[in-house]
Amino acid sequence: MKTLHNSRSGSGYLIVLAFAGILLIFFMIFGTFKSGQQQLQSKDVRRFVTSTLGEAALNCIIAELNANRGFSTHRYYREKGDEFWNTPVKNRETLIGDIGKIYVKGVKAGIYHGGSDFGEFKAKVAPMFSARENSKTKTLLEAEMYTRAEIVVKVGAGWGIQEETCRKITALLERRYPATENILYDGELLDIGALGPFAGRENQLRRGRLYGYNWITMTTAGGACRGSQLYEMEKIESPGFIRALKDTRIEFADGSTMNLSSANDSIKMDKFDPHEGFILDGANGAHPIKLSRLPRERIKATAERYRKSYGLTLTKGMLEFGKYRNPYDSGTQYVDLDFGDYRVLKGASKRTGRPDDDDEEETGSAEEEGEDETGEGADYSTASDDPEIIRKLRGDRILIYSEVPLRVWGCPDRTLTIYCTEDIVVGGDFNQNPRVPQLYENDDYINYRFPLENGKDRHKIGALLMSEGRVLIDMSRPTLFARNEIKPYFLYALARSLHPSTPEIEAEIKYILCPLNPDNRKALVGLGELGTDGNFIPRYGTIAWLYNNKEVNSGGQYDANMEDLLAFFTPGGGDRPRFGINDENVRNEIIEYFKAAVRYGGDLTMPEQDRIFEMAWNQAIIEEEVAPNPYNGAMGLMMGLFEEARKDPSDGLFMPEITINAVLVSSTRRASRFSIGNSPEKVDDEIGNAGSTQYMRPPGFIIQRVYGGVIRLASKEPKYFISGAHTGANILRRRLWDRTNLSSNPFRPFESPAVHNLLTFTEEMISEKEYDKF
């Protein structure tokens, strides 16, 4: 029994040892597998981190470009030839700084350096030398559009692992100019119906691009509004969707057409036709061209750096605030900038297309495209009538950075860029030569009969207004935008108050005082041939009576002959056209000057006509600013002007119009009474012709013409709400695109904001040796 017992005990030990051996083998196999798996995971993680760091480096490059579109490590990249990367930049500081745990060191000897705790990167960036303009795309600047970036990344150092992981990224970036490419751009919703109402016929939008970041809607302003038709469109684009709540005819730049309706808009994905890329929604490849902010730091630094030449920084206290108040934000004071008459010295240039190359290798500063292209002989300090602080600047293009709200009007004498951290109010005609006749092709009031050109003795210059708040259009002061239209009608209405003796003589007034060419205006002859009684036959009763009664200034006959003339200058109500002046002393001075003029020669010469108008107009400006009255001054003539101007297109009476030749860039999100769809509840950033000072009443309207583009970035929160209480409804809005703001030197404004998008992207493994050689 003892022997058997010992035998069984030994067998148990053998079983335990055998089982332990099996477990040992199992754990050895499992450990080997686990170690291989960890090693595999480690490589995958490093590859992932390498790719992520490379993408982070690409985002750093895009951020540098957004901060300074002249950023590069080399002057240009050439696709063909021996040298791909040409002329390295010796030194350039970064403008973005460290981002979290990612650091950047700027450019040294043609290499952009950076990294993180996990690794490092090097990069080369340069514009493409081989880019050429495409004649079919008027709205794009292909020569400046493409930038090449190559990035190499190394990860592994500092992980206790000897093996390094290296990758290379090659990317093609696209530069876009939302402000100067588009006729309308909205960083939220672009609602075409907000331009209305258009009751008589459809509105027309011609040329350029339309862009809405979230969506675009083709709508009306409700009621009888007939919406808009689109012509010569190069692109209609939204990364969201494009809706047609009103059937809309669209003609594209290649001549093809489509009718967009609710049956075939992008909501009906199977019915939507992108027309070979002319109209794109998010499902069909639309680009997210989102300009998230304006390049404030870059523009401020440029204005300060070149303060002795073309840069100006306006701060509080440099100029006095004016009396103007925005009724929607009554607590804010504005500095007035009146740019006066058109005194441009720079002649039109034949150079178009690709702008001059910029010398930015060492500085990374703003575009320096020749500070004074007119040479030393161009002395704006004496030739210009711009505000004195601006006249002192040198060069044919100027840059103003303002930290105070601005109200602007008049004719800048040099290509102008204004950047304002507060609101900009366009208070009147801006950048339109007052000698430009408003001759439209037809009563659509869209295209002039001639193309607008830049330069001396032409029509305008380049202008770009950018605000971190709103750019508002104010029509509350007709004296700031209707002088050209009012003057001939003022003379016409004045002459009619002088008792023309026959209907034929009254009919002649337009041709004498309001010819199509104002240079052909003539004297108003008050006396005819000598009569049988020895007196001249009256042509205008008032003039003849004053001539024949030089010493009589009172009495019944005097009052009867002077009644209508006195009424013309006296404030009052009703539908009768009048240029009411509150100040009785000024009113009497005008009357006495008129009496003296006609008593001397029996007629009203052109210098005398001009003198009377200037006396009345200057007083109207003062009174309109202090206490506007719809029956006084320019306001009192607006309805009569509208009714008379529409009668005969061959005379020199034109529809009242506020003309703005500029690109207008607002930053705030929409904050106004606004309803999406076919609704009249669409209030834009506008002021004037409303409430107690509504001077234009139905069926009359004011043409509001913006030749350039209207851009809303929707990147900042608004400070106040626009209810519509101070915004009139009698506005005929016209928007036209101007290519010269994009590509025409020397009239291309400084600092058009740019956005950069990724077009192509490739990634590959490289060796550590290739990384080091880069």
PDB file of N, CA and C in Angstrom, residues 554-563:
ATOM      1  N   SER A 554     -42.101 146.893 -54.141  1.00  0.00           N
ATOM      2  CA  SER A 554     -43.277 146.558 -53.340  1.00  0.00           C
ATOM      3  C   SER A 554     -44.518 146.942 -54.137  1.00  0.00           C
ATOM      4  N   GLY A 555     -45.655 146.589 -53.583  1.00  0.00           N
ATOM      5  CA  GLY A 555     -46.892 146.939 -54.256  1.00  0.00           C
ATOM      6  C   GLY A 555     -47.549 145.740 -54.907  1.00  0.00           C
ATOM      7  N   GLY A 556     -48.762 145.961 -55.406  1.00  0.00           N
ATOM      8  CA  GLY A 556     -49.537 144.868 -55.948  1.00  0.00           C
ATOM      9  C   GLY A 556     -48.933 144.233 -57.182  1.00  0.00           C
ATOM     10  N   GLN A 557     -48.459 145.055 -58.132  1.00  0.00           N
ATOM     11  CA  GLN A 557     -47.866 144.484 -59.350  1.00  0.00           C
ATOM     12  C   GLN A 557     -46.557 143.752 -59.035  1.00  0.00           C
ATOM     13  N   TYR A 558     -45.805 144.348 -58.111  1.00  0.00           N
ATOM     14  CA  TYR A 558     -44.563 143.683 -57.700  1.00  0.00           C
ATOM     15  C   TYR A 558     -44.863 142.301 -57.104  1.00  0.00           C
ATOM     16  N   ASP A 559     -45.822 142.249 -56.199  1.00  0.00           N
ATOM     17  CA  ASP A 559     -46.175 140.984 -55.546  1.00  0.00           C
ATOM     18  C   ASP A 559     -46.686 139.958 -56.553  1.00  0.00           C
ATOM     19  N   ALA A 560     -47.494 140.427 -57.520  1.00  0.00           N
ATOM     20  CA  ALA A 560     -48.057 139.510 -58.512  1.00  0.00           C
ATOM     21  C   ALA A 560     -46.970 138.902 -59.388  1.00  0.00           C
ATOM     22  N   ASN A 561     -45.991 139.696 -59.761  1.00  0.00           N
ATOM     23  CA  ASN A 561     -44.917 139.187 -60.615  1.00  0.00           C
ATOM     24  C   ASN A 561     -43.908 138.330 -59.845  1.00  0.00           C
ATOM     25  N   MET A 562     -43.745 138.610 -58.554  1.00  0.00           N
ATOM     26  CA  MET A 562     -42.744 137.904 -57.756  1.00  0.00           C
ATOM     27  C   MET A 562     -43.320 136.724 -56.969  1.00  0.00           C
ATOM     28  N   GLU A 563     -44.635 136.552 -57.000  1.00  0.00           N
ATOM     29  CA  GLU A 563     -45.293 135.568 -56.125  1.00  0.00           C
ATOM     30  C   GLU A 563     -44.726 134.157 -56.305  1.00  0.00           C
TER      31      GLU A 563
END
